[in-house]
Tab-separated table of C-alpha atoms and ligand atoms in Angstrom:
chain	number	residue	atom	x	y	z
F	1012	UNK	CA	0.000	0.000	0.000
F	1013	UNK	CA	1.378	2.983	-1.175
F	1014	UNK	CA	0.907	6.493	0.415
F	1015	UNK	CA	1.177	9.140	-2.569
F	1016	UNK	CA	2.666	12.262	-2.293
F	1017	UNK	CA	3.392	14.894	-4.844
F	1018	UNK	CA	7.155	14.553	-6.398
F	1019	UNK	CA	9.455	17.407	-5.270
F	1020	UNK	CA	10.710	20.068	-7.251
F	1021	UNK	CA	13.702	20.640	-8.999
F	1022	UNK	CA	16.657	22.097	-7.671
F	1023	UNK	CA	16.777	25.594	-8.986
F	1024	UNK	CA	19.944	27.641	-9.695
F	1025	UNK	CA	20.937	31.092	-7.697
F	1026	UNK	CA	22.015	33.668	-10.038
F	1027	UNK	CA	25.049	35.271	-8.822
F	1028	UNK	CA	26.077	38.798	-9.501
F	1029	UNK	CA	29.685	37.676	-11.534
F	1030	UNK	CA	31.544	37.476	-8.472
F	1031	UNK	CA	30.948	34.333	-6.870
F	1032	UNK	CA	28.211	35.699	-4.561
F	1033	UNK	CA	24.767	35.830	-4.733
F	1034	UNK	CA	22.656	39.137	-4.620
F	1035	UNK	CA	20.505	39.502	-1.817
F	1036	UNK	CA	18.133	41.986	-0.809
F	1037	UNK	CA	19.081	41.918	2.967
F	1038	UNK	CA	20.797	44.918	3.984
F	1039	UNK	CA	20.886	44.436	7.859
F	1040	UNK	CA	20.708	41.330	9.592
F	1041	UNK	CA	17.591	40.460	11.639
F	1042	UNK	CA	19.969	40.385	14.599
F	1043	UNK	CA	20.761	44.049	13.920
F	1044	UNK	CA	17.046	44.851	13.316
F	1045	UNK	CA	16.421	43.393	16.443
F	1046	UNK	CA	19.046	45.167	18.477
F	1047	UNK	CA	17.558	48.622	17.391
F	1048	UNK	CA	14.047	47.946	17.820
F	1049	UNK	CA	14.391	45.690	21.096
F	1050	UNK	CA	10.772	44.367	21.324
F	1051	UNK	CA	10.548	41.120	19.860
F	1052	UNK	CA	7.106	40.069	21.322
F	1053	UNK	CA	3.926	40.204	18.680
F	1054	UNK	CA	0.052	40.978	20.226
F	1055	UNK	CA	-1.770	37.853	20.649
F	1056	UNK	CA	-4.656	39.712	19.809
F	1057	UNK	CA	-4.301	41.956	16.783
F	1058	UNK	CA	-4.678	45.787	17.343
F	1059	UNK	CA	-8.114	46.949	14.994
F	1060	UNK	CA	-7.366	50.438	14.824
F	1061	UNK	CA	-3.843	50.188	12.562
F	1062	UNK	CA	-4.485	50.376	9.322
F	1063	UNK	CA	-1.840	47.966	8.151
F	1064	UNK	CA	0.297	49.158	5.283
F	1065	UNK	CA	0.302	47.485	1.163
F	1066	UNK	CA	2.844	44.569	0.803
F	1067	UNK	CA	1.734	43.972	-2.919
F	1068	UNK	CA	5.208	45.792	-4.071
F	1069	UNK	CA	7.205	43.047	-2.924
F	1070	UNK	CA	5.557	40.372	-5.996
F	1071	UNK	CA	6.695	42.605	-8.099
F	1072	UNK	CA	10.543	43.383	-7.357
F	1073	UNK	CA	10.834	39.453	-6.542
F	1074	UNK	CA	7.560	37.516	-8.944
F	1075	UNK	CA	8.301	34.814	-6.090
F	1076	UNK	CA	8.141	36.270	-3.033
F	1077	UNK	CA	8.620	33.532	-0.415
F	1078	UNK	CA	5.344	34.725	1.540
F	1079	UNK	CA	2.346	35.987	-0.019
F	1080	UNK	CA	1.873	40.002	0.618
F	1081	UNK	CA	-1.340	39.414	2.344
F	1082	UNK	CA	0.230	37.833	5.354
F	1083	UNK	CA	2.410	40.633	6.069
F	1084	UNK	CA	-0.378	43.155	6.073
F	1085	UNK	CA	-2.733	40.661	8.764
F	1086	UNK	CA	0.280	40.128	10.645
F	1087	UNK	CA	1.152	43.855	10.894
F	1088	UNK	CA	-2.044	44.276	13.453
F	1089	UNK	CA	0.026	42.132	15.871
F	1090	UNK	CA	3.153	43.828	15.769
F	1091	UNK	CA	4.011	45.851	19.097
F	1092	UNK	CA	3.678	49.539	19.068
F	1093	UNK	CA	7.503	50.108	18.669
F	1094	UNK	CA	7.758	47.748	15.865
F	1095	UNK	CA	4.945	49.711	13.958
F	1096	UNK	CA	7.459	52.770	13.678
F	1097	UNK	CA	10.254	51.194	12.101
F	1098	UNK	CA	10.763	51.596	8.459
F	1099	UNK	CA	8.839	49.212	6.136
F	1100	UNK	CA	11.916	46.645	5.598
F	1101	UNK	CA	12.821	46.159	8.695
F	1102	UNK	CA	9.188	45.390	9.829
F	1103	UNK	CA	9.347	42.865	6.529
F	1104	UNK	CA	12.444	41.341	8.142
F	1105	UNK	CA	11.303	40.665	11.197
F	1106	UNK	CA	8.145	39.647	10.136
F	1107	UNK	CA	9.878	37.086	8.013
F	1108	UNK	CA	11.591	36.154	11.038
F	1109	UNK	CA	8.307	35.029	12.505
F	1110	UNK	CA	6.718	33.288	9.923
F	1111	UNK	CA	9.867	31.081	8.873
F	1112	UNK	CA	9.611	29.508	12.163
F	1113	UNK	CA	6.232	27.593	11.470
F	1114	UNK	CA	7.663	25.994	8.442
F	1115	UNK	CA	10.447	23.336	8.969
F	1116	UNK	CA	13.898	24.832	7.106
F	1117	UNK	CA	13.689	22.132	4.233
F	1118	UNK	CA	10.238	22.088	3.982
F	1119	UNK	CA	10.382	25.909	3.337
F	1120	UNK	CA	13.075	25.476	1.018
F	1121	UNK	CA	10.986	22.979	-0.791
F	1122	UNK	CA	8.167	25.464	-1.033
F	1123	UNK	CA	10.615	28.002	-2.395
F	1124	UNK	CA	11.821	26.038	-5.069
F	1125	UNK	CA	8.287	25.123	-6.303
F	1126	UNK	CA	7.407	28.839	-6.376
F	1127	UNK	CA	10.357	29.596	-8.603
F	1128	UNK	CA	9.748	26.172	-10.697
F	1129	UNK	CA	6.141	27.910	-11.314
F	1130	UNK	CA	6.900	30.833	-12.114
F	1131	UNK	CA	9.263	29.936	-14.598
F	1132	UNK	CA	6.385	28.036	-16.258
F	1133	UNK	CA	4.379	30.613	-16.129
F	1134	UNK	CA	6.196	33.397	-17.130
F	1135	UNK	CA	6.523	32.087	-20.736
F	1136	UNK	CA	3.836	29.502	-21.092
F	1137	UNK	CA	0.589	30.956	-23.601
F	1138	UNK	CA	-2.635	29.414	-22.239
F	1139	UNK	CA	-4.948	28.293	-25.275
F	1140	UNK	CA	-8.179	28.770	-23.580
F	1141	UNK	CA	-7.916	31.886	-21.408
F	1142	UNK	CA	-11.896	31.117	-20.424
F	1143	UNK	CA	-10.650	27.965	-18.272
F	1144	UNK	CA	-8.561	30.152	-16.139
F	1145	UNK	CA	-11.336	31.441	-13.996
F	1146	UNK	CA	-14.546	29.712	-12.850
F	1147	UNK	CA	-17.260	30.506	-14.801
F	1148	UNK	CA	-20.184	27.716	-13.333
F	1149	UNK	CA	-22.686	28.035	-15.967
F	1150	UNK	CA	-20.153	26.852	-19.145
F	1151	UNK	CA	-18.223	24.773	-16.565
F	1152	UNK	CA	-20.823	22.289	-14.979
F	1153	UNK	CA	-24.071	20.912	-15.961
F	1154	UNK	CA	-27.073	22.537	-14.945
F	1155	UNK	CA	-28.682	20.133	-12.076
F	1156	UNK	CA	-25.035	20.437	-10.032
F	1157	UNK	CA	-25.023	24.756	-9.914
F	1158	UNK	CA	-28.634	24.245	-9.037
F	1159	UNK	CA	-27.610	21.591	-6.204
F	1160	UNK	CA	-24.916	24.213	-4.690
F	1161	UNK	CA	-26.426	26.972	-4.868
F	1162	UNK	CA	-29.482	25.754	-2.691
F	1163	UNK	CA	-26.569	24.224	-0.546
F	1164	UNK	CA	-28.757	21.662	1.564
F	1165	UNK	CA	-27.815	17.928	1.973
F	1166	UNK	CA	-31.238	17.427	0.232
F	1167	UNK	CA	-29.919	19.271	-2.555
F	1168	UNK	CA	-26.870	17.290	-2.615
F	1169	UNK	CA	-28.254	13.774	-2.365
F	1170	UNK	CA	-30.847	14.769	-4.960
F	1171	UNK	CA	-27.872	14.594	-7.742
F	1172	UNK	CA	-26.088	11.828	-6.514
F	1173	UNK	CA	-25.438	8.285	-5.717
F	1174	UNK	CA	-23.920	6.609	-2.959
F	1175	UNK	CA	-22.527	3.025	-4.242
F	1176	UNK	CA	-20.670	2.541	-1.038
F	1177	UNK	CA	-20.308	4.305	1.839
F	1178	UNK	CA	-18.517	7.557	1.609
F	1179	UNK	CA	-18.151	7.418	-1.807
F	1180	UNK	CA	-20.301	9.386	-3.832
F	1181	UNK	CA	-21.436	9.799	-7.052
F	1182	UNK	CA	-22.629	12.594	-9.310
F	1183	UNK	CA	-22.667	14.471	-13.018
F	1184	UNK	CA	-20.480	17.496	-12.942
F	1185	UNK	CA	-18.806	18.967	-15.716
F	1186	UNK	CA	-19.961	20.372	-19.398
F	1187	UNK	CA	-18.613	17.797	-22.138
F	1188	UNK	CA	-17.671	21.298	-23.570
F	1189	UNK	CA	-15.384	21.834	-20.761
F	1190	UNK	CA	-13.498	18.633	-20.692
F	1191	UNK	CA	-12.921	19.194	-24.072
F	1192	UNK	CA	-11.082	22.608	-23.979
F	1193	UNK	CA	-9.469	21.461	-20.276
F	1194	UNK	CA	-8.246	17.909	-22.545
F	1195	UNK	CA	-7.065	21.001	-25.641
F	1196	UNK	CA	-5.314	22.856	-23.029
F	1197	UNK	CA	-2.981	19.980	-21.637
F	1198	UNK	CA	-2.538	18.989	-25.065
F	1199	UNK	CA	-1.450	22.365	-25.941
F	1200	UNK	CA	0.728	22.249	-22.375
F	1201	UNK	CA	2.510	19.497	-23.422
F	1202	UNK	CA	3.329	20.465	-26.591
F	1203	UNK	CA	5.269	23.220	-25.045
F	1204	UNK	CA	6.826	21.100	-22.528
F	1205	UNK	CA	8.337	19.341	-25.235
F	1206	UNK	CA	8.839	22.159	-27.836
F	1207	UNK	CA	10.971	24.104	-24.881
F	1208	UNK	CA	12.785	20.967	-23.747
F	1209	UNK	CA	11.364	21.813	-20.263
F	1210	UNK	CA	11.773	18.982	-17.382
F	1211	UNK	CA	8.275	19.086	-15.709
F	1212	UNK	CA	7.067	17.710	-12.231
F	1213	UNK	CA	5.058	14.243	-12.739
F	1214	UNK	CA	1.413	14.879	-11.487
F	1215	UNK	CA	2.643	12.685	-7.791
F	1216	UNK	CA	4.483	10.105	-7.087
F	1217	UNK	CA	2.761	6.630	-8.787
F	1218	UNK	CA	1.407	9.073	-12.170
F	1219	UNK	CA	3.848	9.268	-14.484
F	1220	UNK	CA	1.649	10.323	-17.327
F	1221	UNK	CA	-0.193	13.617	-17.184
F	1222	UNK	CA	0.479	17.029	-15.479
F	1223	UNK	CA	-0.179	19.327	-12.691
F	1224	UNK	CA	-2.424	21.920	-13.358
F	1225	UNK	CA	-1.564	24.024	-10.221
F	1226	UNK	CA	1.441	24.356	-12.247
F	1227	UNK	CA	0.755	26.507	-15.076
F	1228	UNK	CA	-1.758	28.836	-14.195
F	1229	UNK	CA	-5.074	26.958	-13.214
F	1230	UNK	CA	-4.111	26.746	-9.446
F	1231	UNK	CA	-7.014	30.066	-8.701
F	1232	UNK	CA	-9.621	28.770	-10.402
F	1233	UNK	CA	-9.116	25.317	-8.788
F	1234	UNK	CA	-8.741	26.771	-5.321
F	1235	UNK	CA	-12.394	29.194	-6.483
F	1236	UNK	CA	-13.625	25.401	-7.812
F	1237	UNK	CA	-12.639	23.800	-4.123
F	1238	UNK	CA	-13.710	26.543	-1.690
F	1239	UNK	CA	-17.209	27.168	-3.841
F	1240	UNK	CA	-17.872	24.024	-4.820
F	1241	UNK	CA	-16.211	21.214	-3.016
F	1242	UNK	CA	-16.257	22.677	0.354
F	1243	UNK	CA	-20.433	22.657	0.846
F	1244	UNK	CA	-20.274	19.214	-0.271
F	1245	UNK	CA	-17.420	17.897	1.937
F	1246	UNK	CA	-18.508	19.864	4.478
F	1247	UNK	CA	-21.870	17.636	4.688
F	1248	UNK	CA	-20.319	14.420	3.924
F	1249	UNK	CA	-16.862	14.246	5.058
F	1250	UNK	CA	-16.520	17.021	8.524
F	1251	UNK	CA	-14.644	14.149	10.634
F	1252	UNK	CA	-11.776	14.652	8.444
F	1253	UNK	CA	-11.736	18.192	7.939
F	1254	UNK	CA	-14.302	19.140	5.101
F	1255	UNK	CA	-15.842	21.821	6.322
F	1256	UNK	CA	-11.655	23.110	6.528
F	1257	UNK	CA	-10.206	22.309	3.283
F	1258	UNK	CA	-7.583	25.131	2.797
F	1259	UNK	CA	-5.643	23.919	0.378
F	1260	UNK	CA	-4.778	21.696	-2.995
F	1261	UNK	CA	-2.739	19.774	-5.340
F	1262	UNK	CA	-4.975	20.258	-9.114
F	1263	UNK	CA	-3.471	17.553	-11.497
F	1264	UNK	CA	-4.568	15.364	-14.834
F	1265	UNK	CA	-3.687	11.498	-15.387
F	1266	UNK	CA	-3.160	9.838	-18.417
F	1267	UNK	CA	-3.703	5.982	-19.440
F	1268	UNK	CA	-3.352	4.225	-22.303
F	1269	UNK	CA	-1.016	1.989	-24.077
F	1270	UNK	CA	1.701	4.264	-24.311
F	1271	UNK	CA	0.976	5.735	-21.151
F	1272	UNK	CA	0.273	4.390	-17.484
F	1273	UNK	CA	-1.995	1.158	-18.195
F	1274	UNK	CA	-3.167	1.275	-14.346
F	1275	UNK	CA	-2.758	2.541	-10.748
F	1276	UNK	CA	-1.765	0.239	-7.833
F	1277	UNK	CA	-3.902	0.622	-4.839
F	1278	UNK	CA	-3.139	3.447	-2.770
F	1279	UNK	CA	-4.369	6.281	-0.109
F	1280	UNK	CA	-4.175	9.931	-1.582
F	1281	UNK	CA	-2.617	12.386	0.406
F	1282	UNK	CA	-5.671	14.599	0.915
F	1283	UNK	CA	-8.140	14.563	3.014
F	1284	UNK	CA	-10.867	14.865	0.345
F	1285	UNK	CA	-10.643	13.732	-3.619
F	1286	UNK	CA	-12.340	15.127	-6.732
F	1287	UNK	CA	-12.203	12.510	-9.354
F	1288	UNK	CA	-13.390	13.527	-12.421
F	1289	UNK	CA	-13.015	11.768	-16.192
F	1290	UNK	CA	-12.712	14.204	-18.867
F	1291	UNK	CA	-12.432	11.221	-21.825
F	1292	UNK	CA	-11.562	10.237	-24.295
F	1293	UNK	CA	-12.599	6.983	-25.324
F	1294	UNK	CA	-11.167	4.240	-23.441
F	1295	UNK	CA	-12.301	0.349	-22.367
F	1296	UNK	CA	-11.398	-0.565	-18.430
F	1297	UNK	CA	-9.766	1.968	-16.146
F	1298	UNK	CA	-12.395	1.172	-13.275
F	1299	UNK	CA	-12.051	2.198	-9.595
F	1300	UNK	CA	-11.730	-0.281	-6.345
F	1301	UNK	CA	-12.401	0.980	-3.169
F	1302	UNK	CA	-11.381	-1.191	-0.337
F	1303	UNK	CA	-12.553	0.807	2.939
F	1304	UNK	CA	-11.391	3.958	4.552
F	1305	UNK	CA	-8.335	3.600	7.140
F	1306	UNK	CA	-6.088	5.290	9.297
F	1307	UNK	CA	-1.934	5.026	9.261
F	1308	UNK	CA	-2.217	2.243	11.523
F	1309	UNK	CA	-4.944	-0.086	10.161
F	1310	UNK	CA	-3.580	1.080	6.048
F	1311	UNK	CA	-2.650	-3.077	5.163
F	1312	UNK	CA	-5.581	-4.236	6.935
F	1313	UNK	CA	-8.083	-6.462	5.332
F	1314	UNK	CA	-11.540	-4.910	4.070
F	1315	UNK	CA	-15.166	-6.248	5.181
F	1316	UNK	CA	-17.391	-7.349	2.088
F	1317	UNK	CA	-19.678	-4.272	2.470
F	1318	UNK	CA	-16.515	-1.950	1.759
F	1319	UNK	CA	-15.778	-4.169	-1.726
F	1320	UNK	CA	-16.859	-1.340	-4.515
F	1321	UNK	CA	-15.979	-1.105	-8.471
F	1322	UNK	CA	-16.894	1.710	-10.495
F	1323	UNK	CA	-16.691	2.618	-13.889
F	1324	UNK	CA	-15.267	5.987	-15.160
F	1325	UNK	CA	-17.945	8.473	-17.156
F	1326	UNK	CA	-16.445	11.103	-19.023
F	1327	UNK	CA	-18.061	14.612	-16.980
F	1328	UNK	CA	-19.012	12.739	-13.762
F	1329	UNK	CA	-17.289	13.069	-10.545
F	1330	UNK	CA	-16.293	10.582	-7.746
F	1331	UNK	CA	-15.681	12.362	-4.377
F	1332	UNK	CA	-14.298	10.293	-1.360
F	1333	UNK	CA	-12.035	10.858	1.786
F	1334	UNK	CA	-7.834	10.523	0.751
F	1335	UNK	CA	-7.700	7.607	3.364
F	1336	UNK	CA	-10.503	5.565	0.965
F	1337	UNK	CA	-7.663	2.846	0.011
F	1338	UNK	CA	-8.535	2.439	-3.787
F	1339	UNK	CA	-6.835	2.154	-7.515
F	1340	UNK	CA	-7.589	1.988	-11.219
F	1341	UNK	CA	-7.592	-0.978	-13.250
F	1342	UNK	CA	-5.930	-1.804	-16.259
F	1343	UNK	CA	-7.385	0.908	-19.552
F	1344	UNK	CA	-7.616	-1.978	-21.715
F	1345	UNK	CA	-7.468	0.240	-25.133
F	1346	UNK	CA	-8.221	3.701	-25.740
F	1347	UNK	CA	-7.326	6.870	-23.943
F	1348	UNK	CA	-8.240	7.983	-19.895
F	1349	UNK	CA	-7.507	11.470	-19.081
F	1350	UNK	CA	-8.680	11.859	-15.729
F	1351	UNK	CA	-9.293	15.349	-13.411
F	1352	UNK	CA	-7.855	15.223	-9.773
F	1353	UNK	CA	-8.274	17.414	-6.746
F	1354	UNK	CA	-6.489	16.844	-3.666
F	1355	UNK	CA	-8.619	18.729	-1.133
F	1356	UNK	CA	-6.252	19.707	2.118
F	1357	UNK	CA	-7.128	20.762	5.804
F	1358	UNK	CA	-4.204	21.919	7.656
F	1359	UNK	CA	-6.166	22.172	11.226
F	1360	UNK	CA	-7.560	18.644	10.907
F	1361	UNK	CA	-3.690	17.587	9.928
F	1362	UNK	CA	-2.372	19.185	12.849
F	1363	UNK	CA	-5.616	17.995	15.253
F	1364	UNK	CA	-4.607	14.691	13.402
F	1365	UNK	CA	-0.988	14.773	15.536
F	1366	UNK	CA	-2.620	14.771	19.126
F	1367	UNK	CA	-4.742	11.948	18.550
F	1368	UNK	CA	-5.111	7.977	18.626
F	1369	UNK	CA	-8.865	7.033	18.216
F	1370	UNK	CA	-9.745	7.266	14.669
F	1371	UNK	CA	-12.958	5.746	15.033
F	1372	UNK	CA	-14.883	8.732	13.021
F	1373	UNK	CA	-13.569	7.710	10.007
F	1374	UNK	CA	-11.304	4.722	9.979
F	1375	UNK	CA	-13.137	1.785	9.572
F	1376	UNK	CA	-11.042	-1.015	11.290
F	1377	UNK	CA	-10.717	1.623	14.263
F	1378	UNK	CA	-14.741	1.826	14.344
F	1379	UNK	CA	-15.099	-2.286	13.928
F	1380	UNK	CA	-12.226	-2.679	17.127
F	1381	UNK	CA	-14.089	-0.219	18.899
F	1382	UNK	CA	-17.332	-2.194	18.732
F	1383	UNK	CA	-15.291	-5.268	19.338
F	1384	UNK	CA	-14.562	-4.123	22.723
F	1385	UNK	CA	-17.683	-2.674	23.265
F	1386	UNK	CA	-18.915	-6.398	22.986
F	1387	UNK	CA	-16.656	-7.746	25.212
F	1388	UNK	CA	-17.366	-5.331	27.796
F	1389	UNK	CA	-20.820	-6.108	27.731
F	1390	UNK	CA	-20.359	-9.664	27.794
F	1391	UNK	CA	-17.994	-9.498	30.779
F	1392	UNK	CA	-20.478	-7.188	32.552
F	1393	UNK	CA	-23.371	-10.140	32.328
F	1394	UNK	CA	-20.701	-12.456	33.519
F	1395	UNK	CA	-19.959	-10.391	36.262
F	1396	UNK	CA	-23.934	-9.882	37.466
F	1397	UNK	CA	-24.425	-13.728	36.877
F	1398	UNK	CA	-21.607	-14.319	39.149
F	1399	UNK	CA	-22.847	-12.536	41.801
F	1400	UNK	CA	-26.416	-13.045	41.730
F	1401	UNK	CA	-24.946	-17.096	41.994
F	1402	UNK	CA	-26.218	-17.884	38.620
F	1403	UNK	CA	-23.488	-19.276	37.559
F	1404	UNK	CA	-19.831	-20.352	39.201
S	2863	LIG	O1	-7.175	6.809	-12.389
S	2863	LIG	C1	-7.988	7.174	-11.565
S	2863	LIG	O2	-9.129	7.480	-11.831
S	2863	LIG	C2	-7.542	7.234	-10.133
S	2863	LIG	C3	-6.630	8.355	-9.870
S	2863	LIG	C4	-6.292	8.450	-8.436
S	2863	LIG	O3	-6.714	7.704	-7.615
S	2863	LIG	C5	-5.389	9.493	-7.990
S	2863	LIG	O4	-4.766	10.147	-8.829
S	2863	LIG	O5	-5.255	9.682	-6.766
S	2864	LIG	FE1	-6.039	8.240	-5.651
């Protein structure tokens, strides 16, 4: 059982100034900053009056800024009274200071190097179909699913879709029209990959055939498409895991075929809520298993006959189900699969995830060990009343 994770990035080069060293736009050291403006604390609760000052400026001398400008403005309410006077870099600095310690150094790093990977894509890459880039729900999905989220009940919900097992559901999403330009535009993708000899990320770590769409320019309109139109959903069907806080994504296509991938080995995703959706072509095979839902723990364990589901890709519907739902894709006999993915992330259920033991919400060989116990417990009450009544010795 494999647990899938997105590939990392390249290793990027730093462009020196000639001289062996590379320019930097640090003039004082943090310890300096600090030294002049002595207060190091930050308000736990942030200050309402201050109106906190633009950070936009720094996208545009450096396209990828480590931190995104917003943060810097939010966190300026929580800076101390004599850190509000300083001048604007120093407050940057220190504010830097701050944020790098919630992110692990290589981890940040990491996150660094996928920025400048991106923008490097982006930066020269001409979309074909501009209209994909932002959500537009009327020429995206079919009629009965904007109708279904906009009255945003679970009536409305279950009134599109099917439940084949538990927790995984069913439903018809997208506009054949839009899986056709969305197929044209990773078509045309590709063909620049290959025209410009570029070396791109594989969509994660089992796909080797497809590409990630976060990549090169769709990663707003998929974060619009998860917070607008995910979210309600998962927030009905999947809140144990963190659907009703999905803050995050990885947007990717797969490929099958015969001179592609052929099939996908059974796996958990690393999300906490998946969009499957086929766009086409034409293809024989490429069904889903789903084997049961499981925590780290109980991953190899064996599945109960009612978790035992197959289902067959149709191009424009969509199969949502919790990451942890161990499942893969059988062979694509002949033909073509191009498939839509959406890892849906919650990074307060992963950290809540940390501090606890009993998955019993969602796994289900926690929930059938739980009930196990709850059996014997009972049983070993009775025992225990017989015995003392004298029932039984
Ligand atoms: O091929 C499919 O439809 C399954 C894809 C999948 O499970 C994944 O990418 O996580
Ligand atoms: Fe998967």
């Amino acid at each position: 059982m494999e647990r899938r994770k997105e590939p990392p990035p390249p290793p990027v080069v730093t462009v020196g100034n000639g001289n062996g060293a590379a320019k930097h736009p640090l003039t004082r050291s943090p310890a300096a900053i600090r030294q002049s403006y002595g207060d190091r604390r930050i308000r736990l609760n942030p200050n309402k009056e201050h109106q906190p000052g633009n950070y936009d400026d720094l996208l545009k001398s450096s396209p990828s800024e480590e931190f995104d400008p917003s943060i810097f403005s939010s966190l300026e309410r929580h800076l101390t009274p004599s850190m509000l006077h300083v001048p604007k870099e120093s407050k940057i600095q220190f504010m830097k200071e701050i944020l790098r310690k919630y992110l692990p150094e290589g981890e940040r790093a990491r996150a660094q190097r996928h920025k400048e990977y991106k923008h490097r894509i982006i930066s020269t890459y001409q979309p074909l179909h501009k209209e994909l880039y932002s959500i537009h729900a009327a020429t995206f999905f079919v009629p009965s699913f904007v109708q279904a989220i906009s009255d945003n009940t679970e009536e409305s919900f279950r009134n599109i879709m099917t439940e084949p097992s538990p927790g995984v559901y069913t439903f018809a999403m997208l506009q054949p029209s839009f899986c056709e330009l969305l197929l044209a535009e990773v078509e045309n993708f590709e063909k620049w990959v290959n025209a410009a000899k570029f070396k791109t990320m594989k969509p994660n770590t089992m796909n080797k055939y497809g590409a990630v769409l976060d990549d090169f320019g769709l990663e707003a309109m998929l974060n619009k498409l998860m917070e607008e139109f995910l979210c309600p959903i998962s927030r009905v069907f999947f809140p144990e895991v963190g659907g009703s806080t999905l803050d995050s994504h990885h947007g990717f296509v797969v490929e099958y075929g015969n001179d592609k991938d052929i099939e996908l080995g059974f796996h958990v995703d690393d999300s906490e809520v998946t969009l499957n959706v086929c766009l086409g072509k034409q293809f024989c095979g490429g069904e889903l298993y789903f084997r049961g839902i499981r925590c780290d723990k109980h991953v190899n364990s064996e599945s109960q006959p009612e978790e035992i589901l197959e289902y067959s890709h149709v191009p424009g519907q969509a199969v949502v189900h919790r990451g942890r739902h161990r499942h893969g894709a059988r062979p694509t006999t002949s033909g073509h699969r191009i498939n839509l993915l959406l890892w849906c992330r919650s990074s307060v259920f992963r950290e809540m995830k940390k501090y606890q033991k009993d998955f019993s919400s969602w796994c289900g060989e926690c929930q059938r060990e739980k009930k196990e116990r709850q059996i014997q417990c009972v049983a070993a009450t009775k025992l225990a009343f017989l015995r003392s009544e004298g029932a039984i010795i």
